[in-house]
CSV table of C-alpha atoms in Angstrom, one decimal:
chain,number,residue,atom,x,y,z
A,34,MET,CA,7.2,-27.3,-12.2
A,35,GLN,CA,9.8,-24.6,-12.9
A,36,GLU,CA,12.5,-24.0,-10.2
A,37,CYS,CA,13.5,-20.4,-10.2
A,38,SER,CA,17.0,-19.0,-8.9
A,39,PHE,CA,18.3,-15.5,-8.2
A,40,HIS,CA,21.5,-14.4,-10.3
A,41,PRO,CA,23.5,-11.1,-9.5
A,42,VAL,CA,22.8,-8.1,-11.9
A,43,SER,CA,26.0,-6.4,-13.5
A,44,THR,CA,26.4,-2.8,-12.3
A,45,GLY,CA,29.3,-1.9,-14.8
A,46,LEU,CA,31.3,-2.0,-11.5
A,47,GLY,CA,31.4,-5.9,-10.8
A,48,PHE,CA,28.1,-7.7,-9.5
A,49,VAL,CA,26.3,-7.0,-6.6
A,50,SER,CA,24.2,-9.4,-5.4
A,51,ILE,CA,20.7,-8.6,-3.6
A,52,SER,CA,21.7,-9.0,-0.2
A,53,ILE,CA,24.6,-6.5,-0.6
A,54,LEU,CA,22.5,-4.3,-2.0
A,55,HIS,CA,19.7,-4.2,0.8
A,56,THR,CA,22.5,-3.7,3.4
A,57,PHE,CA,23.8,-0.7,1.0
A,58,ILE,CA,20.6,1.0,1.2
A,59,ALA,CA,19.7,0.5,4.4
A,60,LYS,CA,23.2,1.7,5.9
A,61,PHE,CA,22.4,5.1,3.9
A,62,ASN,CA,18.7,5.4,4.7
A,63,THR,CA,18.8,8.9,6.0
A,64,MET,CA,20.3,10.1,3.0
A,65,LYS,CA,18.0,11.8,0.9
A,66,LYS,CA,15.9,8.8,-1.3
A,67,ASN,CA,16.4,10.7,-4.6
A,68,LEU,CA,20.4,10.4,-4.0
A,69,ILE,CA,19.8,6.9,-2.8
A,70,LEU,CA,17.6,6.1,-5.9
A,71,LEU,CA,19.9,8.0,-8.4
A,72,LEU,CA,22.7,5.9,-7.4
A,73,LEU,CA,20.6,2.7,-7.7
A,74,ILE,CA,19.0,3.5,-11.3
A,75,PRO,CA,21.4,0.8,-13.1
A,76,CYS,CA,20.8,-2.2,-10.8
A,77,PHE,CA,17.1,-2.4,-9.3
A,78,ILE,CA,17.6,-6.0,-8.1
A,79,SER,CA,18.9,-9.5,-8.6
A,80,LEU,CA,17.3,-11.1,-11.7
A,81,SER,CA,14.6,-14.2,-11.0
A,82,SER,CA,15.0,-16.4,-14.0
A,83,CYS,CA,13.5,-20.0,-14.5
A,84,GLU,CA,14.2,-22.6,-17.1
A,85,LYS,CA,11.3,-22.6,-19.5
A,86,GLU,CA,10.6,-25.8,-20.6
A,87,LYS,CA,11.3,-26.0,-24.7
A,88,THR,CA,8.4,-26.5,-27.1
A,89,LYS,CA,8.7,-26.1,-30.4
A,90,LYS,CA,7.0,-23.1,-32.4
A,91,ALA,CA,7.3,-20.8,-35.4
A,92,PRO,CA,10.2,-18.4,-35.1
A,93,ASP,CA,9.4,-14.9,-34.0
A,94,THR,CA,10.1,-12.4,-36.1
A,95,LYS,CA,9.3,-9.4,-34.1
A,96,ILE,CA,11.9,-7.5,-31.6
A,97,PHE,CA,11.0,-5.3,-28.5
A,98,LYS,CA,12.8,-1.6,-29.6
A,99,VAL,CA,12.8,0.5,-26.3
A,100,GLU,CA,13.7,3.2,-28.3
A,101,LEU,CA,10.5,2.9,-30.1
A,102,PHE,CA,8.4,2.7,-27.0
A,103,LYS,CA,9.8,5.7,-25.6
A,104,ALA,CA,9.3,7.4,-28.9
A,105,SER,CA,5.8,6.8,-29.1
A,106,LEU,CA,5.2,7.7,-25.3
A,107,GLU,CA,6.7,11.0,-25.9
A,108,SER,CA,5.0,11.8,-28.9
A,109,GLN,CA,1.5,11.0,-27.4
A,110,LEU,CA,2.2,13.2,-24.2
A,111,ASN,CA,3.8,16.1,-25.9
A,112,SER,CA,0.5,18.6,-25.1
A,113,ALA,CA,1.0,17.7,-21.2
A,114,MET,CA,2.6,20.5,-18.8
A,115,GLY,CA,5.0,18.0,-17.9
A,116,TYR,CA,5.7,14.2,-17.9
A,117,ALA,CA,8.3,11.9,-16.6
A,118,PHE,CA,8.9,7.8,-17.0
A,119,VAL,CA,10.7,4.8,-16.3
A,120,ILE,CA,11.3,1.9,-18.6
A,121,ASN,CA,12.1,-1.3,-17.0
A,122,LYS,CA,13.4,-4.6,-19.0
A,123,ASP,CA,14.0,-7.7,-17.0
A,124,GLY,CA,14.4,-6.0,-13.9
A,125,GLN,CA,16.6,-3.5,-14.9
A,126,TRP,CA,16.7,0.2,-15.7
A,127,VAL,CA,16.9,0.6,-19.4
A,128,ASP,CA,15.5,4.1,-20.2
A,129,SER,CA,13.6,7.5,-18.8
A,130,THR,CA,12.4,10.8,-19.8
A,131,SER,CA,11.2,14.2,-18.2
A,132,SER,CA,9.9,16.6,-19.7
A,133,GLY,CA,8.1,19.9,-19.0
A,134,VAL,CA,6.8,21.3,-15.7
A,135,GLY,CA,6.7,19.5,-12.7
A,136,TYR,CA,5.7,22.2,-9.8
A,137,GLN,CA,5.8,26.0,-9.6
A,138,ASN,CA,6.8,28.1,-6.7
A,139,ALA,CA,4.1,29.6,-4.4
A,140,SER,CA,6.0,32.7,-3.6
A,141,ASN,CA,7.1,34.1,-7.1
A,142,GLY,CA,5.3,31.7,-9.7
A,143,VAL,CA,8.3,30.8,-11.2
A,144,THR,CA,8.2,26.9,-12.8
A,145,GLY,CA,10.5,24.1,-12.0
A,146,PRO,CA,11.1,20.8,-14.2
A,147,ALA,CA,9.0,17.5,-14.5
A,148,SER,CA,11.6,14.7,-12.8
A,149,VAL,CA,11.3,10.7,-12.5
A,150,LEU,CA,13.0,11.7,-9.0
A,151,PHE,CA,10.5,14.2,-7.9
A,152,ASP,CA,7.7,12.7,-6.0
A,153,ILE,CA,4.1,12.8,-6.8
A,154,ASN,CA,0.9,11.7,-5.6
A,155,ILE,CA,0.3,8.6,-6.8
A,156,ALA,CA,-3.3,8.6,-6.5
A,157,SER,CA,-5.0,5.2,-7.1
A,158,VAL,CA,-1.9,3.5,-7.9
A,159,THR,CA,-1.9,3.1,-4.0
A,160,LYS,CA,-4.4,0.3,-4.6
A,161,THR,CA,-2.3,-1.8,-6.3
A,162,ILE,CA,0.4,-1.3,-3.3
A,163,THR,CA,-2.5,-1.6,-1.0
A,164,ALA,CA,-3.5,-5.2,-2.8
A,165,MET,CA,0.2,-6.4,-2.2
A,166,ALA,CA,0.0,-5.5,1.4
A,167,ALA,CA,-3.5,-7.4,1.8
A,168,ILE,CA,-2.4,-10.4,-0.3
A,169,LYS,CA,0.8,-10.8,2.3
A,170,LEU,CA,-0.6,-10.4,5.3
A,171,LEU,CA,-4.0,-12.2,5.1
A,172,GLU,CA,-1.7,-15.4,4.2
A,173,GLU,CA,0.6,-14.5,6.8
A,174,LYS,CA,-2.0,-14.7,9.3
A,175,GLY,CA,-3.8,-17.7,7.9
A,176,LEU,CA,-6.6,-16.0,6.3
A,177,SER,CA,-8.3,-16.5,3.1
A,178,VAL,CA,-9.1,-13.8,0.7
A,179,GLU,CA,-12.5,-15.8,0.9
A,180,GLY,CA,-13.1,-14.5,4.5
A,181,THR,CA,-15.4,-12.2,5.6
A,182,ILE,CA,-13.9,-8.8,7.0
A,183,GLY,CA,-16.7,-8.2,10.0
A,184,ASN,CA,-14.6,-9.8,12.6
A,185,TRP,CA,-11.6,-7.4,10.9
A,186,LEU,CA,-13.5,-4.0,11.3
A,187,PRO,CA,-13.5,-1.6,14.4
A,188,GLY,CA,-16.4,-2.9,16.8
A,189,TYR,CA,-17.6,0.8,17.4
A,190,TRP,CA,-18.5,0.9,13.6
A,191,ASN,CA,-21.5,-1.3,14.2
A,192,ALA,CA,-21.6,-3.3,11.0
A,193,SER,CA,-24.4,-4.0,9.4
A,194,GLY,CA,-24.9,-7.9,8.4
A,195,PRO,CA,-24.4,-7.3,4.5
A,196,MET,CA,-21.5,-5.0,5.4
A,197,SER,CA,-19.9,-7.6,7.8
A,198,ASN,CA,-20.8,-10.5,4.9
A,199,ILE,CA,-18.5,-8.5,2.8
A,200,THR,CA,-15.3,-10.7,1.5
A,201,PHE,CA,-11.6,-9.4,1.2
A,202,ARG,CA,-11.8,-10.8,-2.7
A,203,GLN,CA,-15.0,-8.2,-3.2
A,204,LEU,CA,-13.2,-5.4,-1.8
A,205,LEU,CA,-10.3,-6.2,-3.9
A,206,THR,CA,-12.1,-6.5,-7.3
A,207,HIS,CA,-14.8,-3.8,-6.7
A,208,THR,CA,-17.7,-6.5,-6.5
A,209,SER,CA,-18.6,-5.7,-2.9
A,210,GLY,CA,-21.9,-3.4,-3.8
A,211,ILE,CA,-20.2,-0.5,-1.8
A,212,ARG,CA,-20.5,2.5,-4.3
A,213,GLN,CA,-19.6,5.4,-2.7
A,214,SER,CA,-16.0,6.6,-3.0
A,215,ASN,CA,-15.2,9.2,0.0
A,216,THR,CA,-12.2,8.1,2.0
A,217,SER,CA,-12.9,9.7,5.0
A,218,TRP,CA,-13.1,7.8,8.3
A,219,ASP,CA,-16.8,9.2,8.9
A,220,SER,CA,-17.7,8.3,5.4
A,221,LEU,CA,-16.6,4.7,5.8
A,222,GLN,CA,-18.0,4.2,9.2
A,223,ALA,CA,-21.2,5.6,7.9
A,224,THR,CA,-20.9,3.2,5.0
A,225,ILE,CA,-20.1,0.0,7.3
A,226,SER,CA,-22.9,0.6,9.4
A,227,GLY,CA,-25.7,1.0,6.8
A,228,GLN,CA,-26.9,-1.2,4.0
A,229,LEU,CA,-25.1,-2.4,0.5
A,230,GLU,CA,-25.4,0.7,-2.0
A,231,GLY,CA,-25.9,-1.5,-5.0
A,232,ALA,CA,-25.5,-5.1,-6.8
A,233,GLN,CA,-22.5,-7.0,-5.5
A,234,SER,CA,-21.3,-7.1,-9.1
A,235,TYR,CA,-18.1,-4.9,-10.5
A,236,SER,CA,-18.7,-0.9,-9.5
A,237,TYR,CA,-14.8,0.8,-9.2
A,238,SER,CA,-15.2,2.8,-5.6
A,239,ASN,CA,-12.2,4.1,-3.7
A,240,ALA,CA,-14.0,3.2,-0.4
A,241,ASN,CA,-13.2,-0.7,-1.2
A,242,PHE,CA,-9.4,-0.1,-0.9
A,243,ALA,CA,-9.7,2.8,2.0
A,244,LEU,CA,-11.3,0.2,4.1
A,245,PHE,CA,-8.1,-1.7,4.4
A,246,ARG,CA,-6.6,1.4,6.3
A,247,ALA,CA,-8.9,0.0,9.2
A,248,LEU,CA,-8.7,-4.0,8.0
A,249,LEU,CA,-4.8,-4.7,7.7
A,250,PRO,CA,-4.2,-3.1,11.4
A,251,LYS,CA,-6.6,-5.3,13.0
A,252,ILE,CA,-5.3,-8.2,11.4
A,253,ASN,CA,-2.0,-7.7,12.0
A,254,ASP,CA,-2.5,-7.4,15.8
A,255,GLN,CA,-6.2,-7.8,17.0
A,256,ALA,CA,-5.3,-8.3,20.3
A,257,GLY,CA,-3.2,-4.6,20.4
A,258,PHE,CA,-6.1,-3.4,17.8
A,259,ASP,CA,-8.8,-4.1,20.6
A,260,ALA,CA,-6.8,-2.7,23.4
A,261,LEU,CA,-6.2,0.9,21.8
A,262,GLU,CA,-10.1,0.8,20.5
A,263,ALA,CA,-11.3,1.1,23.8
A,264,ASN,CA,-8.8,3.4,25.2
A,265,SER,CA,-7.1,5.6,22.9
A,266,PRO,CA,-8.9,8.8,22.0
A,267,SER,CA,-7.1,9.3,18.9
A,268,PHE,CA,-7.8,5.7,17.7
A,269,GLU,CA,-8.2,6.6,13.8
A,270,THR,CA,-5.2,8.6,13.6
A,271,TRP,CA,-3.5,5.5,15.2
A,272,MET,CA,-5.1,3.0,12.4
A,273,SER,CA,-4.1,5.5,9.7
A,274,ASN,CA,-0.4,5.5,10.9
A,275,LYS,CA,-0.4,1.7,11.1
A,276,TYR,CA,-2.1,1.4,7.8
A,277,ILE,CA,1.2,3.1,6.6
A,278,ASP,CA,3.5,1.3,8.8
A,279,ILE,CA,2.3,-2.0,7.5
A,280,VAL,CA,2.5,-1.1,3.9
A,281,GLN,CA,6.1,0.0,4.2
A,282,THR,CA,7.1,-3.4,6.1
A,283,GLN,CA,5.1,-5.4,3.7
A,284,VAL,CA,5.5,-4.0,0.3
A,285,PHE,CA,8.2,-1.3,0.6
A,286,ASP,CA,10.8,-2.2,2.9
A,287,PRO,CA,11.6,-5.4,0.5
A,288,ALA,CA,12.1,-3.1,-2.2
A,289,GLY,CA,14.6,-0.6,-0.7
A,290,ILE,CA,11.9,2.1,-0.6
A,291,PHE,CA,12.2,3.6,3.1
A,292,ASN,CA,10.1,6.1,4.8
A,293,ALA,CA,7.0,6.1,2.0
A,294,SER,CA,4.4,8.6,3.4
A,295,CYS,CA,0.9,9.5,2.4
A,296,ASN,CA,2.2,13.3,3.0
A,297,VAL,CA,4.3,15.5,1.2
A,298,SER,CA,7.7,15.0,2.6
A,299,PRO,CA,9.5,17.9,4.3
A,300,GLY,CA,12.8,18.8,1.9
A,301,VAL,CA,11.6,16.6,-1.1
A,302,THR,CA,10.5,17.8,-4.4
A,303,THR,CA,6.9,17.0,-5.1
A,304,MET,CA,5.3,17.2,-8.5
A,305,GLN,CA,2.1,19.0,-8.6
A,306,ALA,CA,-1.1,19.4,-10.6
A,307,PHE,CA,-2.0,22.1,-13.4
A,308,ASN,CA,-4.3,22.7,-16.1
A,309,GLU,CA,-3.8,22.5,-19.6
A,310,ILE,CA,-6.8,24.9,-21.0
A,311,GLY,CA,-6.7,28.5,-20.2
A,312,THR,CA,-4.8,30.8,-18.1
A,313,PRO,CA,-3.4,31.6,-15.8
A,314,LEU,CA,-1.3,27.9,-14.8
A,315,VAL,CA,-3.0,26.9,-11.5
A,316,ALA,CA,-1.1,24.7,-9.7
A,317,GLN,CA,-2.5,22.3,-6.9
A,318,ASN,CA,-1.1,20.5,-4.2
A,319,ALA,CA,-2.1,17.1,-3.3
A,320,GLY,CA,-1.4,18.0,0.3
A,321,ASP,CA,-1.9,15.3,3.4
A,322,TRP,CA,-3.9,12.0,2.6
A,323,THR,CA,-2.4,10.3,5.6
A,324,GLU,CA,-5.9,9.8,7.3
A,325,LEU,CA,-7.4,9.1,4.0
A,326,CYS,CA,-5.1,7.0,2.2
A,327,GLY,CA,-5.5,3.2,1.3
A,328,GLY,CA,-7.5,3.9,-2.2
A,329,GLY,CA,-5.4,6.6,-3.1
A,330,GLY,CA,-2.8,9.2,-1.4
A,331,PHE,CA,0.8,7.4,-1.0
A,332,TYR,CA,3.7,9.8,-2.4
A,333,LEU,CA,5.9,8.0,-4.5
A,334,SER,CA,8.6,9.2,-7.3
A,335,THR,CA,8.8,7.5,-10.9
A,336,ILE,CA,11.7,5.8,-10.1
A,337,GLU,CA,10.5,4.2,-7.1
A,338,MET,CA,7.1,3.5,-8.6
A,339,ALA,CA,9.6,1.9,-11.4
A,340,ARG,CA,12.0,0.0,-8.7
A,341,LEU,CA,8.9,-1.5,-7.2
A,342,MET,CA,7.5,-2.8,-10.5
A,343,ALA,CA,10.8,-4.1,-11.0
A,344,TYR,CA,10.7,-6.1,-7.5
A,345,VAL,CA,7.1,-7.2,-8.2
A,346,ALA,CA,7.9,-8.6,-11.4
A,347,HIS,CA,11.1,-10.2,-11.1
A,348,SER,CA,11.7,-11.3,-7.5
A,349,ASN,CA,9.8,-13.1,-4.5
A,350,PHE,CA,10.8,-10.3,-2.5
A,351,ILE,CA,7.4,-8.9,-2.2
A,352,LEU,CA,5.1,-11.5,-3.5
A,353,THR,CA,5.6,-15.2,-3.9
A,354,GLN,CA,5.2,-16.6,-7.1
A,355,SER,CA,1.7,-18.1,-6.0
A,356,GLN,CA,0.8,-14.6,-4.5
A,357,LYS,CA,1.7,-13.0,-8.2
A,358,THR,CA,-0.5,-15.5,-9.8
A,359,LEU,CA,-3.2,-15.0,-7.5
A,360,MET,CA,-2.7,-11.0,-7.9
A,361,ASP,CA,-2.9,-11.2,-11.1
A,362,GLY,CA,-5.3,-13.9,-11.9
A,363,SER,CA,-8.0,-12.1,-9.9
A,364,LEU,CA,-6.9,-8.6,-10.5
A,365,PHE,CA,-6.4,-7.8,-7.4
A,366,GLY,CA,-5.4,-3.9,-7.3
A,367,TRP,CA,-5.1,-4.3,-11.0
A,368,ASP,CA,-7.6,-2.6,-13.1
A,369,PRO,CA,-9.6,-4.3,-16.1
A,370,GLY,CA,-9.3,-1.3,-18.0
A,371,ASP,CA,-5.9,-1.3,-17.8
A,372,SER,CA,-4.5,-4.8,-18.1
A,373,PHE,CA,-5.4,-5.3,-21.6
A,374,THR,CA,-4.4,-7.8,-24.1
A,375,THR,CA,-1.6,-7.2,-26.9
A,376,THR,CA,-0.4,-9.3,-29.8
A,377,ARG,CA,2.1,-10.3,-27.3
A,378,GLY,CA,0.0,-11.5,-24.6
A,379,GLN,CA,-1.4,-10.0,-21.4
A,380,VAL,CA,-0.6,-6.8,-19.7
A,381,TYR,CA,-1.3,-5.7,-16.0
A,382,GLY,CA,-1.8,-2.2,-15.2
A,383,LYS,CA,-3.0,0.6,-12.9
A,384,ASP,CA,-4.1,4.4,-13.2
A,385,GLY,CA,-4.5,6.9,-10.9
A,386,ALA,CA,-5.9,10.1,-11.3
A,387,LEU,CA,-6.8,13.7,-9.3
A,388,PHE,CA,-8.4,16.5,-10.5
A,389,TRP,CA,-9.4,20.1,-9.1
A,390,ASP,CA,-12.8,21.6,-10.0
A,391,ASN,CA,-10.9,24.9,-11.2
A,392,ASP,CA,-14.0,26.2,-12.7
A,393,GLY,CA,-16.4,25.1,-9.9
A,394,ASP,CA,-18.7,22.7,-12.4
A,395,THR,CA,-18.4,19.9,-10.0
A,396,GLN,CA,-16.9,17.8,-13.0
A,397,VAL,CA,-13.5,16.9,-15.0
A,398,SER,CA,-13.4,19.5,-17.6
A,399,GLY,CA,-11.2,22.2,-19.6
A,400,GLY,CA,-9.6,24.4,-17.2
A,401,ASP,CA,-9.3,22.1,-14.4
A,402,SER,CA,-6.0,21.0,-12.4
A,403,GLY,CA,-5.0,17.3,-12.6
A,404,LEU,CA,-2.5,14.5,-12.5
A,405,GLN,CA,-2.6,11.3,-13.6
A,406,THR,CA,-0.3,8.2,-13.1
A,407,TRP,CA,0.2,4.6,-14.6
A,408,VAL,CA,2.2,1.4,-13.9
A,409,GLY,CA,1.8,-1.7,-15.6
A,410,LYS,CA,4.1,-5.0,-16.5
A,411,PHE,CA,4.3,-6.3,-20.0
A,412,PRO,CA,4.3,-9.9,-21.4
A,413,ASN,CA,8.2,-9.6,-22.2
A,414,GLY,CA,9.7,-8.4,-19.0
A,415,VAL,CA,9.0,-4.8,-19.7
A,416,GLU,CA,7.2,-2.5,-16.8
A,417,LEU,CA,6.4,1.4,-17.4
A,418,SER,CA,5.7,3.7,-14.6
A,419,LEU,CA,4.6,6.9,-15.6
A,420,SER,CA,3.5,10.2,-14.2
A,421,VAL,CA,1.6,13.3,-16.0
A,422,THR,CA,1.4,16.5,-14.1
A,423,SER,CA,-1.9,18.2,-16.2
A,424,ILE,CA,-4.6,17.6,-17.9
A,425,PRO,CA,-6.7,18.6,-21.0
A,426,SER,CA,-10.5,18.7,-21.0
A,427,ASN,CA,-10.6,15.5,-19.3
A,428,PHE,CA,-8.2,12.8,-18.2
A,429,ARG,CA,-6.1,11.1,-20.7
A,430,ASN,CA,-6.8,7.5,-21.3
A,431,LEU,CA,-3.4,6.0,-20.6
A,432,ALA,CA,-3.9,2.7,-21.2
A,433,THR,CA,-4.6,3.4,-24.6
A,434,ILE,CA,-1.6,5.7,-25.0
A,435,VAL,CA,0.7,3.0,-23.4
A,436,LYS,CA,-0.9,-0.1,-25.5
A,437,VAL,CA,-0.2,1.9,-28.7
A,438,ALA,CA,3.2,2.6,-27.9
A,439,TYR,CA,3.7,-0.9,-27.0
A,440,GLU,CA,2.5,-2.6,-30.3
A,441,LEU,CA,4.6,0.3,-32.0
A,442,ALA,CA,7.4,-1.0,-30.4
A,443,TRP,CA,7.6,-4.7,-32.0
A,444,VAL,CA,9.3,-4.4,-35.4
A,445,ASP,CA,10.9,-7.0,-37.9
A,446,GLU,CA,14.3,-7.9,-37.2
């Protein structure tokens, strides 16, 4: 067994321990989050280090160059209307870039720049966050990921037998047999009261993770849940807000990210979605996802995504080592297509994407507005958080873009 210990991170102003850092953030949590994050870019977290068992192996003649990783990403994304990304190394910010258009003023059409400090709807990267909250809360309440979901669904949904017998693991790995991806309350209830829509093999569906919007509140407090279900006329709104509260407590608070929301925050600049093909430029707002959240919908800045990734990868404040092993080994909240193997080892990643059908052909095509996000952790202590504010004729394959950039960043010493 390897024993890990926490060490302070140098900020250039002495050393700041994680407890002091959290106290500092808490005292100023009413300030604009962009200002807080700007001050804290150089010191995400106190690093977790482990004594490695010494083994004999051939010397590694390659080194990772952050500047090459950055340059390749910039080159591959240069046709986007706008993008922003942050690179972490060993739990610290090491570089970032923002370029192009991030938003457009609705009243006068004037555009503003993309920025790592501006919020964006992170789309399906929300699933990674939902998975973290679920892993933590299930263990906290003594429940197994192999357990079935039936007892933790709202009673008035009248869950069918096959749906009741779906396991948490199956939801977290898209192997539940659910196929539809609408995440409204009516759709979720209709799905749960029906029959399996397909084989219980991998098939990506937003509904798998949106169901945690109902499951987590009941797991958290079954008695309180049951009492409100019987008496509250706005019970679904309560479930939506309670899900957000639970994720805030389980995931965001330990990383010093306060007041996360599934809606645009007043007074906070939010990046939009644009078209790359055709004119005029069409800006789209993702809007309020509060009652759709779980499989998508949280608003975070790119720097907040980077902060979250640093805490997950390099500390036990969000997930314990055993929980991280479970999440990674089972790909809970990571996508198979975004969790690829490189010459240096395994990458765990997740993408998100939204589009608006500007031309009315019901599919992603040239002229449509869209946005994409991506987060991932790499085997050499590197993490990447990426936001793109437009799409060409289809979604970019961000996993391929990132993999190419990562491989090219390794050069001879």
